[in-house]
Coordinates of C-alpha atoms in Angstrom, one line a residue:
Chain Z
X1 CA -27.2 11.8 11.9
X2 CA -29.6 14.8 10.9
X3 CA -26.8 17.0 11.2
X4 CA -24.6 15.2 9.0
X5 CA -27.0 15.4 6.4
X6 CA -27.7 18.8 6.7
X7 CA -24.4 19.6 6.5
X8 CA -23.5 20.6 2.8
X9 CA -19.9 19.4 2.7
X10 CA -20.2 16.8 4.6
X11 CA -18.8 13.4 3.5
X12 CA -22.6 11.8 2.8
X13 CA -23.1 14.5 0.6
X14 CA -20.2 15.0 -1.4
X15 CA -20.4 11.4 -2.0
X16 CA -24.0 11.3 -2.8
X17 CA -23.7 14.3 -5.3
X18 CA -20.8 12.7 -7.1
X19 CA -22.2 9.3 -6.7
X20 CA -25.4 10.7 -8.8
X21 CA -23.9 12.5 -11.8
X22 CA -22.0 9.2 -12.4
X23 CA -25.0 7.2 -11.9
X24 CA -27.0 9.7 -14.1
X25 CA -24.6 9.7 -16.9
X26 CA -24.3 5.6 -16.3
X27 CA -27.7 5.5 -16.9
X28 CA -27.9 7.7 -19.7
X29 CA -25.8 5.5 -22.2
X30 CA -28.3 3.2 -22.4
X31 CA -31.9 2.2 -21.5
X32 CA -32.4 0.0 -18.6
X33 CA -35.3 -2.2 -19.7
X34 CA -33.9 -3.9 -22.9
X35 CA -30.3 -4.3 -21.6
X36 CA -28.9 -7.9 -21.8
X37 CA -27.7 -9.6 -18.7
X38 CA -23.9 -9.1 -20.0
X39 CA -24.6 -5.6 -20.4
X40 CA -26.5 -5.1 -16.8
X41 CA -23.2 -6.9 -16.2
X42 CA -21.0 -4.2 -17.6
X43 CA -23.1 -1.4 -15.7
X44 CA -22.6 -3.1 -12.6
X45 CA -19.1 -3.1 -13.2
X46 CA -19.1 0.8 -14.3
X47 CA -21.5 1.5 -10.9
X48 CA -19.3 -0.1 -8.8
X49 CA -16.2 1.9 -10.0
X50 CA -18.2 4.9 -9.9
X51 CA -19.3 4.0 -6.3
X52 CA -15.7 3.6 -4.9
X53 CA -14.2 6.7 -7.3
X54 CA -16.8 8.8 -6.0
X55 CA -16.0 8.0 -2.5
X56 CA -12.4 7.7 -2.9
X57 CA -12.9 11.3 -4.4
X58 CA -14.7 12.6 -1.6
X59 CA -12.5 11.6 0.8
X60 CA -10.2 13.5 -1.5
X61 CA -6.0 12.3 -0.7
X62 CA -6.1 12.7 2.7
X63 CA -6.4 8.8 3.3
X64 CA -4.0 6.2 2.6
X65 CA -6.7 4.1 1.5
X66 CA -8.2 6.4 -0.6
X67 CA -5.0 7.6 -2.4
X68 CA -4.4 3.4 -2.8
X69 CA -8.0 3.5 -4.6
X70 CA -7.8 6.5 -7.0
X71 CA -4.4 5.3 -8.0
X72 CA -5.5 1.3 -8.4
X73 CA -8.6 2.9 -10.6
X74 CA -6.5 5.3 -12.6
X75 CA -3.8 2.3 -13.8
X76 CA -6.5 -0.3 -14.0
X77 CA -7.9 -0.1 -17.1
X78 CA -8.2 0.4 -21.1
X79 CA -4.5 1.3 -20.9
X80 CA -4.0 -2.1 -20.1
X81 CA -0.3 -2.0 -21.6
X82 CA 0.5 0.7 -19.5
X83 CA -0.9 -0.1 -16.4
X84 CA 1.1 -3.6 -16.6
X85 CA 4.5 -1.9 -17.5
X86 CA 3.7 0.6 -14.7
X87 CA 3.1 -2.1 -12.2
X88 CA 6.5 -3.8 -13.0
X89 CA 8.2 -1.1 -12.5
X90 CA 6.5 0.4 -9.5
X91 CA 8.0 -0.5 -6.7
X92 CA 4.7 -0.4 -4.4
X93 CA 3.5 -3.6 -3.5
X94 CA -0.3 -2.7 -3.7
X95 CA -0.1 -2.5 -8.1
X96 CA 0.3 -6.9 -7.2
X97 CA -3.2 -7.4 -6.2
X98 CA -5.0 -7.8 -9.3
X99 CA -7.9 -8.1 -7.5
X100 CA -10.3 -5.3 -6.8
X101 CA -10.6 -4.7 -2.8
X102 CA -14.1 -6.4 -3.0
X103 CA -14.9 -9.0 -1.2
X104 CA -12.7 -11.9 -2.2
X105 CA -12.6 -14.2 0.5
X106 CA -9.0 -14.6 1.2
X107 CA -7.2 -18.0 2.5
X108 CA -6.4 -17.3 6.0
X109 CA -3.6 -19.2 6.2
X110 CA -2.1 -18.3 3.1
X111 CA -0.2 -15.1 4.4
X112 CA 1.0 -16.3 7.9
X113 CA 4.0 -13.7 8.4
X114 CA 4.6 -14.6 11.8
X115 CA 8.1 -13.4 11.1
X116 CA 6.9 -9.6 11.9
X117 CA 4.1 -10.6 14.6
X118 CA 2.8 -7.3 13.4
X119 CA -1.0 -8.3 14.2
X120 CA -0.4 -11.4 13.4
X121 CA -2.5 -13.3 10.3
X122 CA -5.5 -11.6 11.2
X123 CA -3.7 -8.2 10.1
X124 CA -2.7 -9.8 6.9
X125 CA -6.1 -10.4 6.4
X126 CA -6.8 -6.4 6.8
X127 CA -4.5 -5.3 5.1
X128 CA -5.7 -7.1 1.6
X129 CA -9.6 -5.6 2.8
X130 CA -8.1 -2.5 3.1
X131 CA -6.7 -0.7 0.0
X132 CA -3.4 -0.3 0.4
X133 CA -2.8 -1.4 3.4
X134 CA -0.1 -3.8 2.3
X135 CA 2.9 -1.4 3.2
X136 CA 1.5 -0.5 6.1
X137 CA 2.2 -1.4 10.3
X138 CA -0.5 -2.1 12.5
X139 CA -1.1 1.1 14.0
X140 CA -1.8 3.0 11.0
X141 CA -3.6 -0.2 9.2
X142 CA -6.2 -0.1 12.6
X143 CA -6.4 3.6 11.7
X144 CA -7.1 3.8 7.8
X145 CA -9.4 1.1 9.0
X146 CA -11.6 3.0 11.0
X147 CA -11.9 5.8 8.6
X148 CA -12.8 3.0 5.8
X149 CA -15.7 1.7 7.9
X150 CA -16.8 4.7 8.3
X151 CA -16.5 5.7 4.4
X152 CA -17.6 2.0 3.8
X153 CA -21.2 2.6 5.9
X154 CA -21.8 6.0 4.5
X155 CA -21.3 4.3 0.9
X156 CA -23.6 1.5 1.6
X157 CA -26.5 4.2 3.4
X158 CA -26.3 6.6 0.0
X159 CA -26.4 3.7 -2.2
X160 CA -28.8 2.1 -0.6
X161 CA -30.9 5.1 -0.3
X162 CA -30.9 6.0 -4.3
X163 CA -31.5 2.0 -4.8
X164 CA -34.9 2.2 -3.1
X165 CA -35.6 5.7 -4.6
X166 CA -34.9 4.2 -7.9
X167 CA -36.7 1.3 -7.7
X168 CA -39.7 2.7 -5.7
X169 CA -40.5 5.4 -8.4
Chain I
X1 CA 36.8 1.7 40.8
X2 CA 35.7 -2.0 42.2
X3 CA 33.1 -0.7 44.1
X4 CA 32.1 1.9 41.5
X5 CA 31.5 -1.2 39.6
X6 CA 29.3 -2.6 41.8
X7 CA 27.6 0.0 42.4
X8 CA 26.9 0.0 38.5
X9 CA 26.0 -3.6 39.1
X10 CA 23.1 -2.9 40.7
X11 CA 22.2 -0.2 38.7
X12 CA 22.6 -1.6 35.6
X13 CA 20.4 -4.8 36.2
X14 CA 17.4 -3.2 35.2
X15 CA 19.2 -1.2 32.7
X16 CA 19.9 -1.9 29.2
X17 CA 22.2 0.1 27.4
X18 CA 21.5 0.3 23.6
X19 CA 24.2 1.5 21.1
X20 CA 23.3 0.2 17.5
X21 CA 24.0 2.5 15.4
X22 CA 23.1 0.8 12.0
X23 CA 22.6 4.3 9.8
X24 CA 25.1 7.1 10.8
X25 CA 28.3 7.2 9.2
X26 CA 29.2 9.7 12.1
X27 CA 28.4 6.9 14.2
X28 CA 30.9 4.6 13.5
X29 CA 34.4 5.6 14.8
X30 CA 32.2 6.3 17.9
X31 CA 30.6 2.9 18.9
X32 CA 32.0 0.8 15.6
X33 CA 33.0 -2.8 16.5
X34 CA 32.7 -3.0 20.4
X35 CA 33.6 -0.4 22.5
X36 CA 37.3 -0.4 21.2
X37 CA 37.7 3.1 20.5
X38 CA 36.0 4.5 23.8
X39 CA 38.5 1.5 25.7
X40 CA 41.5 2.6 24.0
X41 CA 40.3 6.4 25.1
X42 CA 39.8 6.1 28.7
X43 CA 42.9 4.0 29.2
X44 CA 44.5 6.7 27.8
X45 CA 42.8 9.4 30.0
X46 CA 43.2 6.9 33.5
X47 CA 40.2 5.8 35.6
X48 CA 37.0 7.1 35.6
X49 CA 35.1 9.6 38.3
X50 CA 31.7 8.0 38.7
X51 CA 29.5 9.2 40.7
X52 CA 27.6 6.6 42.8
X53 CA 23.9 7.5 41.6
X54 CA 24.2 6.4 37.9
X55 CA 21.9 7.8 35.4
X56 CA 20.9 6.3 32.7
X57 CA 19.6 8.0 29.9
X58 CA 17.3 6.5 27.4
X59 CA 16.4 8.3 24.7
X60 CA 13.3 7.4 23.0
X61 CA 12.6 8.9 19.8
X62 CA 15.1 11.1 19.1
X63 CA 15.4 13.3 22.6
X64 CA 17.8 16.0 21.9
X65 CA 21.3 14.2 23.1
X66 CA 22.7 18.0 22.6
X67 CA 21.8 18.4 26.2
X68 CA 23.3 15.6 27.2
X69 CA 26.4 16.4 25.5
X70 CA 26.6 20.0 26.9
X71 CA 26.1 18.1 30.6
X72 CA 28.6 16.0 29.9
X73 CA 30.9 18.7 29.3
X74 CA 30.0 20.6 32.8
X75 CA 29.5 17.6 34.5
X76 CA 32.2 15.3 34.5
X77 CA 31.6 13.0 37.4
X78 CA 28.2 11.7 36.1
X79 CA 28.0 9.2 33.5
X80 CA 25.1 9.3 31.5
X81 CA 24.5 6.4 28.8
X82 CA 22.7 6.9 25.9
X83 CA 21.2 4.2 24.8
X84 CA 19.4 4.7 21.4
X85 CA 17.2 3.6 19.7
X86 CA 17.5 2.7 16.2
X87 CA 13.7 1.4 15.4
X88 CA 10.6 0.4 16.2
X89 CA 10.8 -2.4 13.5
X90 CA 8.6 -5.1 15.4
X91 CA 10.7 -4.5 19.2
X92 CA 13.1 -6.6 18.4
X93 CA 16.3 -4.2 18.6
X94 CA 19.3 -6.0 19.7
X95 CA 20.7 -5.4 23.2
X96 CA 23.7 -4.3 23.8
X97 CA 25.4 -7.5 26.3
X98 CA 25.2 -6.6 29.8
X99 CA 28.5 -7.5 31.3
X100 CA 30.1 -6.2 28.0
X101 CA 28.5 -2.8 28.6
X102 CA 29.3 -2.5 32.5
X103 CA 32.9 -2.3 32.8
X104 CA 32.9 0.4 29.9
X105 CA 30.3 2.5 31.1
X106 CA 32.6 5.2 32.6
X107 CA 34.3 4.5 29.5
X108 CA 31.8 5.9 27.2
X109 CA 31.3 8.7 29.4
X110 CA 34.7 9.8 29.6
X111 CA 35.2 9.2 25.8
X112 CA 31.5 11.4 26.0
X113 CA 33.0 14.1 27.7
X114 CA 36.2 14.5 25.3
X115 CA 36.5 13.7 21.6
X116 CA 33.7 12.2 20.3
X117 CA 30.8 14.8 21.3
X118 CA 30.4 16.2 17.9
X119 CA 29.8 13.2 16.6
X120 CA 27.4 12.2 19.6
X121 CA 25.5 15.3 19.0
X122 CA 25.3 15.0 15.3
X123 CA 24.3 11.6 15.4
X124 CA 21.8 12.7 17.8
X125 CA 20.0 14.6 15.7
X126 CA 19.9 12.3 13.0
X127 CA 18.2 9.6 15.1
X128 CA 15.8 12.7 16.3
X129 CA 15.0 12.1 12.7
X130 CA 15.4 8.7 12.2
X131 CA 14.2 6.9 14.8
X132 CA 9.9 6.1 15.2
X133 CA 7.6 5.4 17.5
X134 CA 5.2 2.7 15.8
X135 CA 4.7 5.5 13.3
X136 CA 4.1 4.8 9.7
X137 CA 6.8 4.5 7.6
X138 CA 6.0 7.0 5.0
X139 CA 7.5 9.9 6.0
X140 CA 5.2 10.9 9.4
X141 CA 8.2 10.9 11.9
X142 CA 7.3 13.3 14.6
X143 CA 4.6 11.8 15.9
X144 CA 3.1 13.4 19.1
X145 CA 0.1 11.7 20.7
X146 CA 0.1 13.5 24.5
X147 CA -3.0 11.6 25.5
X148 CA -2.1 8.4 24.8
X149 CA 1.6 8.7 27.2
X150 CA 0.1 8.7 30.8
X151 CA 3.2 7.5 31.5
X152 CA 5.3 9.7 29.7
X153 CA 7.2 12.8 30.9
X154 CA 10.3 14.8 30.9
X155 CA 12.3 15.4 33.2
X156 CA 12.7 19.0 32.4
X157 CA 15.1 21.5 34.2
X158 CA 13.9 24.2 36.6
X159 CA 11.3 26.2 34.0
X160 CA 9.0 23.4 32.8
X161 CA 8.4 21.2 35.9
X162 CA 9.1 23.1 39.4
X163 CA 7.3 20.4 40.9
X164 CA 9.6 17.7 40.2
X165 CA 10.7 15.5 42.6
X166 CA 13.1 13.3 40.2
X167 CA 14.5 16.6 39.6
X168 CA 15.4 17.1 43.1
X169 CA 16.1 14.0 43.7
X170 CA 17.8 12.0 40.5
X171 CA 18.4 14.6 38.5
X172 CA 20.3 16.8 41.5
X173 CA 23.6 15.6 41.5
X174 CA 22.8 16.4 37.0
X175 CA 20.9 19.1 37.4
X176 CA 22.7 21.4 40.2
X177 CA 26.1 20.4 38.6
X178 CA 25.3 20.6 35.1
X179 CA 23.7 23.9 35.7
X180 CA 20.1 24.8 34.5
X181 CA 20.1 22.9 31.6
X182 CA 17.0 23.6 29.1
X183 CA 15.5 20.6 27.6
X184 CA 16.6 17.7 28.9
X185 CA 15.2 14.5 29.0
X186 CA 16.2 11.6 31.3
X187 CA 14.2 8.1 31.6
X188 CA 15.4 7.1 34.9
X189 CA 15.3 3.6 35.7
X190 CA 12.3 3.2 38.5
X191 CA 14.1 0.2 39.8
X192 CA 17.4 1.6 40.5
X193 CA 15.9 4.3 42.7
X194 CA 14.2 3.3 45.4
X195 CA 13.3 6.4 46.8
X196 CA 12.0 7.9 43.4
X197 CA 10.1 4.8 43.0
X198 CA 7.8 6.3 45.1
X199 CA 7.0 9.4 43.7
X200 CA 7.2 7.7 40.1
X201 CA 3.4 7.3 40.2
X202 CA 3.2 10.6 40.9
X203 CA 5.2 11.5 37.8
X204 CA 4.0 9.0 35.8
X205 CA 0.7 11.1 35.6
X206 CA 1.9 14.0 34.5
X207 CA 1.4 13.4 30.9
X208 CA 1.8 15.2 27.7
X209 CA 5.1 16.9 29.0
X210 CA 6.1 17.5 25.6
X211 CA 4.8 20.5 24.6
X212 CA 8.0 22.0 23.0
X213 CA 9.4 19.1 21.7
X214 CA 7.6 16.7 19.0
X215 CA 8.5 13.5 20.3
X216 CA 7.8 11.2 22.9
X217 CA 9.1 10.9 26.4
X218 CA 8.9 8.2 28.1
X219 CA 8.8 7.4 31.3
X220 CA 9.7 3.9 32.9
X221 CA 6.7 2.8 35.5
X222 CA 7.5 1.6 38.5
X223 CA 8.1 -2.5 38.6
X224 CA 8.1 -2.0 34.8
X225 CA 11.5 -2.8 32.8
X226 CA 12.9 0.1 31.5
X227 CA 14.4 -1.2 28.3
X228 CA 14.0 0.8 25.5
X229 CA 12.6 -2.1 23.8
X230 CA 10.0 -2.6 26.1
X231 CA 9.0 1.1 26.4
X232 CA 8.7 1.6 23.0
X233 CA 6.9 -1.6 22.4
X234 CA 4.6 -0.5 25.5
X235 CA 4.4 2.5 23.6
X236 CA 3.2 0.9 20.0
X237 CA 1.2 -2.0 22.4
X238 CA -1.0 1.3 23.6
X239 CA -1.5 3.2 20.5
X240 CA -2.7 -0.4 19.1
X241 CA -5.2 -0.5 21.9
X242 CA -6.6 2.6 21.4
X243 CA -7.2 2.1 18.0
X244 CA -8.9 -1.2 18.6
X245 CA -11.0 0.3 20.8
X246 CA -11.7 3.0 18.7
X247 CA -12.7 0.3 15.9
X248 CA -14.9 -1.5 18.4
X249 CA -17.1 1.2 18.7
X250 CA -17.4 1.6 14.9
X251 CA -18.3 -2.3 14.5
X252 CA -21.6 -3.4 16.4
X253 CA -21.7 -5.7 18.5
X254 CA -18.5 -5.8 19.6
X255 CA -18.8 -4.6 22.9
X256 CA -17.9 -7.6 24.9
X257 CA -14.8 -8.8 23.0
X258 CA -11.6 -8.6 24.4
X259 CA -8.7 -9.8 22.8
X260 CA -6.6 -8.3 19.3
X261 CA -7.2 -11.3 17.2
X262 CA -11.0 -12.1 17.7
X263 CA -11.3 -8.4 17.2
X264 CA -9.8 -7.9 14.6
X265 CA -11.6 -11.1 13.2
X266 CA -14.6 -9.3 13.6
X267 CA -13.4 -6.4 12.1
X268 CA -12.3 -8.2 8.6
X269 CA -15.8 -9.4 8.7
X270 CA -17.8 -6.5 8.8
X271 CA -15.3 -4.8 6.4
X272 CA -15.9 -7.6 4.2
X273 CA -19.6 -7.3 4.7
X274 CA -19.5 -3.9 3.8
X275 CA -17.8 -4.7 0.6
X276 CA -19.9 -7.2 -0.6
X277 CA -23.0 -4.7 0.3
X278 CA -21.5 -2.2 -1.6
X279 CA -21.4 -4.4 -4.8
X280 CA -24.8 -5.7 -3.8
X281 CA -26.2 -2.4 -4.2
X282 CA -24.2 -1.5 -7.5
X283 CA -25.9 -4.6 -8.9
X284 CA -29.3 -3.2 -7.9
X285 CA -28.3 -0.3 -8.9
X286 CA -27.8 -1.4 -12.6
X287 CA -31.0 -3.6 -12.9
X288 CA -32.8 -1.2 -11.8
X289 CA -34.9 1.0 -13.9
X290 CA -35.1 4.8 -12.9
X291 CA -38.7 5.6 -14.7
X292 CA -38.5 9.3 -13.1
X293 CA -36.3 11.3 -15.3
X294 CA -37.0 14.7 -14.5
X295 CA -34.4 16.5 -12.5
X296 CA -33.3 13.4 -11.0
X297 CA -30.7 14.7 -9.5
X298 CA -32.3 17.2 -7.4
X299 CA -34.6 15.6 -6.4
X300 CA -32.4 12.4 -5.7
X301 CA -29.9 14.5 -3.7
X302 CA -32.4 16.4 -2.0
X303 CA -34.4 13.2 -1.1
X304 CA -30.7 11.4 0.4
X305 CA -30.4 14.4 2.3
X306 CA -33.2 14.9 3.9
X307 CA -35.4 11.6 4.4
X308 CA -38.6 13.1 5.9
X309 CA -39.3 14.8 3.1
X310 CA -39.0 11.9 0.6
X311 CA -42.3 10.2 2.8
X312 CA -44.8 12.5 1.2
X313 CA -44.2 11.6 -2.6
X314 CA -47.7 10.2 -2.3
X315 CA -47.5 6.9 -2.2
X316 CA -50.8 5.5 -2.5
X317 CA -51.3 2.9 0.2
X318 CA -51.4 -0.3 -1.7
X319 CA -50.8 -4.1 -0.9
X320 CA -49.1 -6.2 -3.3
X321 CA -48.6 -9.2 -2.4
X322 CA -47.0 -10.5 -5.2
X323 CA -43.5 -8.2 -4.5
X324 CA -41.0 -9.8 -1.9
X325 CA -39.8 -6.1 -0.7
X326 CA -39.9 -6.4 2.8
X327 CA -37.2 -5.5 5.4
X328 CA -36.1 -8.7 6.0
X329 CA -35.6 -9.6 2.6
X330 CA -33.8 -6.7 1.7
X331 CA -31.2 -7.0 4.7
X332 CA -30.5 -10.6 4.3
X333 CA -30.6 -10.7 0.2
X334 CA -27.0 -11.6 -0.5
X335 CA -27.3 -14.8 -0.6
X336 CA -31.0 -14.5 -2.4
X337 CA -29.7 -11.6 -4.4
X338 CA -30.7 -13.2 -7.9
X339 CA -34.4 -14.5 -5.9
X340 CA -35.3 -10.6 -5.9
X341 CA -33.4 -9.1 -9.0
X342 CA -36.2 -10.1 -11.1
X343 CA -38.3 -8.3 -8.7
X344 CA -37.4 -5.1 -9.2
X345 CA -37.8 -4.0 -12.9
X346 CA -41.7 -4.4 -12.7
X347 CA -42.6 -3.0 -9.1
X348 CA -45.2 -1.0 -9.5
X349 CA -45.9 2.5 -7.7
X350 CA -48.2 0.6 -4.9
X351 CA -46.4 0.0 -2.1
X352 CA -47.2 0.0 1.7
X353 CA -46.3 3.5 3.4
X354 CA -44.6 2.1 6.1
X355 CA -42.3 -0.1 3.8
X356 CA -41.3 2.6 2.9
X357 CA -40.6 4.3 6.0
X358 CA -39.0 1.1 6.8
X359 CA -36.6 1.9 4.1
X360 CA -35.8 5.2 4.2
X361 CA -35.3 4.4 8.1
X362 CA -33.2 1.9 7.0
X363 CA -31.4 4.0 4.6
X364 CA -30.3 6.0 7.5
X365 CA -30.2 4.5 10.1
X366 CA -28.3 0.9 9.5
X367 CA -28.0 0.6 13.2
X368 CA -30.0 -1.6 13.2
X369 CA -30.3 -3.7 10.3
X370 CA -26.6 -3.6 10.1
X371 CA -26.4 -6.0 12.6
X372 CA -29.1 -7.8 11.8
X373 CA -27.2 -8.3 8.1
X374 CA -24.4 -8.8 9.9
X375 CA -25.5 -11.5 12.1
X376 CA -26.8 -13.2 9.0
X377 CA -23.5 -12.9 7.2
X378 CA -21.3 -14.3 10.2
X379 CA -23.3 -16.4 12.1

C-alpha cells in the first residue's frame, strides 16, 4: 500500500490530484457555511460527478466501464435536447438507463434472461452495477468487474481521506 | 465400404461433426442444404478410400484449415472432418445429426480433396476471424490466454513438438503421408483411441502450445466429450472460474464460498456498497466546511499520499465528548448518515490523537473496516 502511494502515477494519485482541483473549484463557487440544504444538495450532486469523472479519467479509456462513464457523463446533462436525441438514435443499450450507476437497488427478478444462462439473474444484476456492462458476456463483465472494485475502493480510500482532512481542520 | 462404416461407427460415437456455416457466402455451395452437393460429388467420383483410423479434426477458434486442405490433397486415404465452429453464443451451436453425418463422411473428404478446397480454405480463414472463444464481442477476437488451457495443445508436425506421442501415433498415418506439414492442428477424439488415451494426460499438460498461432487449441481430455460445444464451453466455464476467483480475492470475506451465484451475489453487494459509500462521502464532502484555505491542494495531496506525515499537524489532545466521530460511527453511518451530518460543520480542532490515527488508518487501510461496513450493510 505504501508503495502505491508513493508512486506518482499511480491510480490513487491521479485520482486524488484530479479529485482535488474539482473539489477546490467546487468549493470555491460558493461558501460552505450559509449554503441551503437544496444547494448542499446540488454540491453533492456536482462532487459526486466529479468523484466518478475524475476516476473514470484516471483510469483513462482503457476500461469498458470507464469509457461507459465518461460517455454517460458527457451526454447527461444541460444539453438535455441533445443527449435525448442522441440516445434514440444510439444504438447502445447503456444511453437506456437513466439512472446513474449508483446504488439503486434493482428488482432481482425483474431481468430473469434465463434465455442466455449467461450467469444467470445474478449477472443481470452486475451488469446494471457495472457501467456498461449491459452489452457485455460474462467473462468480460467478471473482468471490468474486478478492475471497478478495485477503482471503486481506491475512490472510496481518497475520498474518504480528504473527508476527514476536511472536516478535521 | 460396410465395414469402413463401422469402423466410423465407433469412431464417430464420441464425435460430433459440426458444419454450420451461417456467415460465409463461400460456404454455401460447400455444405448448403444437407450434404447434397458433397453426395452428388462422391457418387460421381465412386467409393471412398478410408483409412481405418479416422481423424477427426475440430477446429476451435479458427485453426488454420489451409493445412488441412493441403493434407487433404497429399493424403487421400485419410478423411479428416472439420467440424467448425460458428460461435460461442451461450454453447448452444447446433449439431450436425449423427447418422446423417456418418455415411457422408468419406463423402466430405473426397469432395475435400477435389473441388471445393478453395472454398474450404477461404472459409477457413474467415471463421479464423469470425469465430470466439467466450471473448467479448467488441472486436477482441484473437484471444490467447496460454495459462488458462492446461488442456490445450497442438498437435504440431515434427518442429514444434518432437516429443509427441499422438504424433507418432494418431497423427502417423497424417503426418508420415501428408508429409511434414507446418502448423497443423488436430483435436483427436480421446475416446476413439484407446492407446493415445493413455498418453493424453501426458499431452494434456503441455499447455500454451500456441505460441505462433493466436488462438486456442484445444485438446479433448480423456473420458471427456469431445464436442466442440463442450470444449468451448469447458473453455468459457474456465476462463469464468478464474475470474471468479480472481474477484473473490478482491471482495473480503469471501474465502469460503463456492458456487457462481452466491458469489456473485456477494459481489453485487459489495459493489453496491461501494457505490453507496462513494455517494456517502460526496455528501460529506459537500457539508463539509474546509476552514484551511491555504495551498489546500498541496497540502491535501501530499497528506493522501503519505499518511504519516498528516499525524503531526499538532492536534492538541483534547476530549469532546459532545462529537460522535468515532470509528464505529463512521463505518456504519449509512443508515445514520443524517444523525452525524449536523455534526460535522462545528467540530472543532480538539480531537483525540488516536481518532485520528484511527482515521487515517482507516483511510488506508479499509481492510478492515471494510468488512466491518460490509457486514453491517449485508448482514
Amino acid at each position: 500500500m505504501d508503495l502505491q502511494n508513493m508512486n506518482p502515477s499511480s491510480l490513487k494519485s491521479r485520482f486524488a490530484t484530479r479529485f482535488l482541483r474539482a473539489l477546490t473549484k467546487i468549493n470555491a463557487q460558493k461558501p460552505i457555511s450559509s449554503s441551503s440544504s437544496r444547494e448542499i444538495f446540488q454540491r453533492y450532486r456536482r462532487i459526486k460527478v466529479a468523484a466518478d469523472k475524475s476516476m473514470a479519467y484516471s483510469v483513462r479509456s482503457r476500461r469498458s466501464w470507464s469509457r461507459a462513464t465518461l460517455w454517460r457523463l458527457r451526454t447527461r446533462s444541460p444539453r438535455s435536447r441533445l443527449a435525448t436525441l442522441a440516445r434514440r438514435s444510439s444504438v447502445k443499450t447503456r444511453t437506456t438507463r437513466a439512472a446513474s450507476h449508483g446504488a439503486t437497488v434493482v428488482d432481482r427478478k425483474s431481468h430473469g434472461k434465463e434465455n442466455k444462462e449467461d450467469g444467470g439473474v445474478e449477472a443481470e444484476e452486475l451488469r446494471e452495477l457495472v457501467p456498461g456492462g449491459e452489452a457485455m458476456d460474462l467473462c468480460n463483465l467478471l473482468d471490468e468487474t474486478a478492475h471497478y472494485i478495485k477503482c471503486l475502493t481506491t475512490q472510496v480510500q481518497v475520498m474518504r481521506t480528504i473527508a476527514n482532512l476536511y472536516s478535521l481542520h | 465400404m460396410a465395414s469402413e462404416n463401422d469402423d466410423m461407427g465407433l469412431e464417430m460415437s464420441s464425435i460430433t461433426i459440426l458444419n454450420k456455416y451461417s456467415n460465409t457466402s463461400e460456404s454455401d455451395p460447400f455444405f448448403s442444404s444437407g450434404w447434397d452437393p458433397i453426395v452428388s460429388q462422391s457418387e460421381s467420383l465412386g467409393g471412398s478410400s478410408i483409412a481405418s483410423h479416422y481423424h477427426l479434426v475440430m477446429e476451435n477458434q479458427g485453426i488454420s484449415g489451409t493445412s488441412h486442405v493441403s493434407q487433404y490433397q497429399s493424403n487421400p486415404s485419410f478423411v479428416e472432418l472439420v467440424p467448425k465452429l460458428t460461435g460461442f453464443d451461450g454453447g448452444n451451436l447446433s449439431q450436425i445429426p449423427g447418422p446423417f453425418s456418418l455415411p457422408q463422411c468419406n463423402q466430405i473428404a473426397n469432395s475435400n480433396e477435389r473441388g471445393s478446397k478453395n472454398s474450404l480454405r477461404s472459409l477457413d480463414e474467415h471463421r479464423i476471424s469470425e469465430t470466439l472463444v467466450g471473448t467479448s464481442p467488441n472486436g477482441k477476437i484473437r484471444k490467447r490466454s496460454p495459462e488458462s488451457d492446461s488442456p490445450f495443445r497442438s498437435c504440431k508436425n515434427g518442429n514444434e513438438e518432437p516429443g509427441m506421442d499422438l504424433s507418432s501415433e494418431g497423427c502417423d498415418g497424417l503426418r508420415e503421408q501428408a508429409g511434414k506439414k507446418p502448423k497443423t492442428e488436430q483435436n483427436l477424439s480421446a475416446n476413439s483411441r484407446g492407446k493415445q488415451a493413455a498418453k493424453q494426460d501426458k499431452d494434456s499438460s503441455q499447455s500454451g502450445e500456441a505460441p505462433k498461432e493466436n488462438y486456442i487449441h484445444v485438446r479433448a481430455r480423456r473420458g471427456q466429450a469431445t464436442n466442440s460445444h463442450s470444449l468451448a464451453e469447458r473453455l468459457r466455464r474456465e476462463k469464468i472460474s478464474e475470474r471468479m476467483r480472481l474477484l473473490q480475492e478482491l471482495v473480503p470475506g469471501c474465502n469460503k464460498i463456492t458456487g457462481k451465484a452466491v458469489m456473485l451475489d456477494e459481489i453485487i453487494n459489495y459493489v453496491q456498497s461501494l457505490q453507496q459509500q462513494v455517494e456517502f462521502l460526496s455528501m460529506k464532502l459537500a457539508t463539509v466546511n474546509p476552514e484551511l484555505n491555504l495551498d489546500l491542494d498541496r497540502i491535501l495531496s501530499k497528506d493522501i499520499l503519505h499518511p504519516q506525515s498528516a499525524a503531526v499537524l499538532g492536534f492538541g489532545p483534547g476530549t469532546n465528548p459532545s462529537h460522535t466521530f468515532s470509528p464505529s460511527t463512521f463505518t456504519g453511518t449509512i443508515s445514520g448518515f443524517p444523525n452525524t451530518n449536523p455534526g460535522f460543520p462545528p467540530l472543532p480542532q480538539t480531537v483525540l490523537e488516536n481518532e485520528v490515527q484511527n482515521l487515517f488508518q482507516m483511510g488506508f487501510y479499509p481492510g478492515s473496516t471494510m468488512d466491518g461496513f460490509g457486514l453491517d450493510g449485508i448482514h
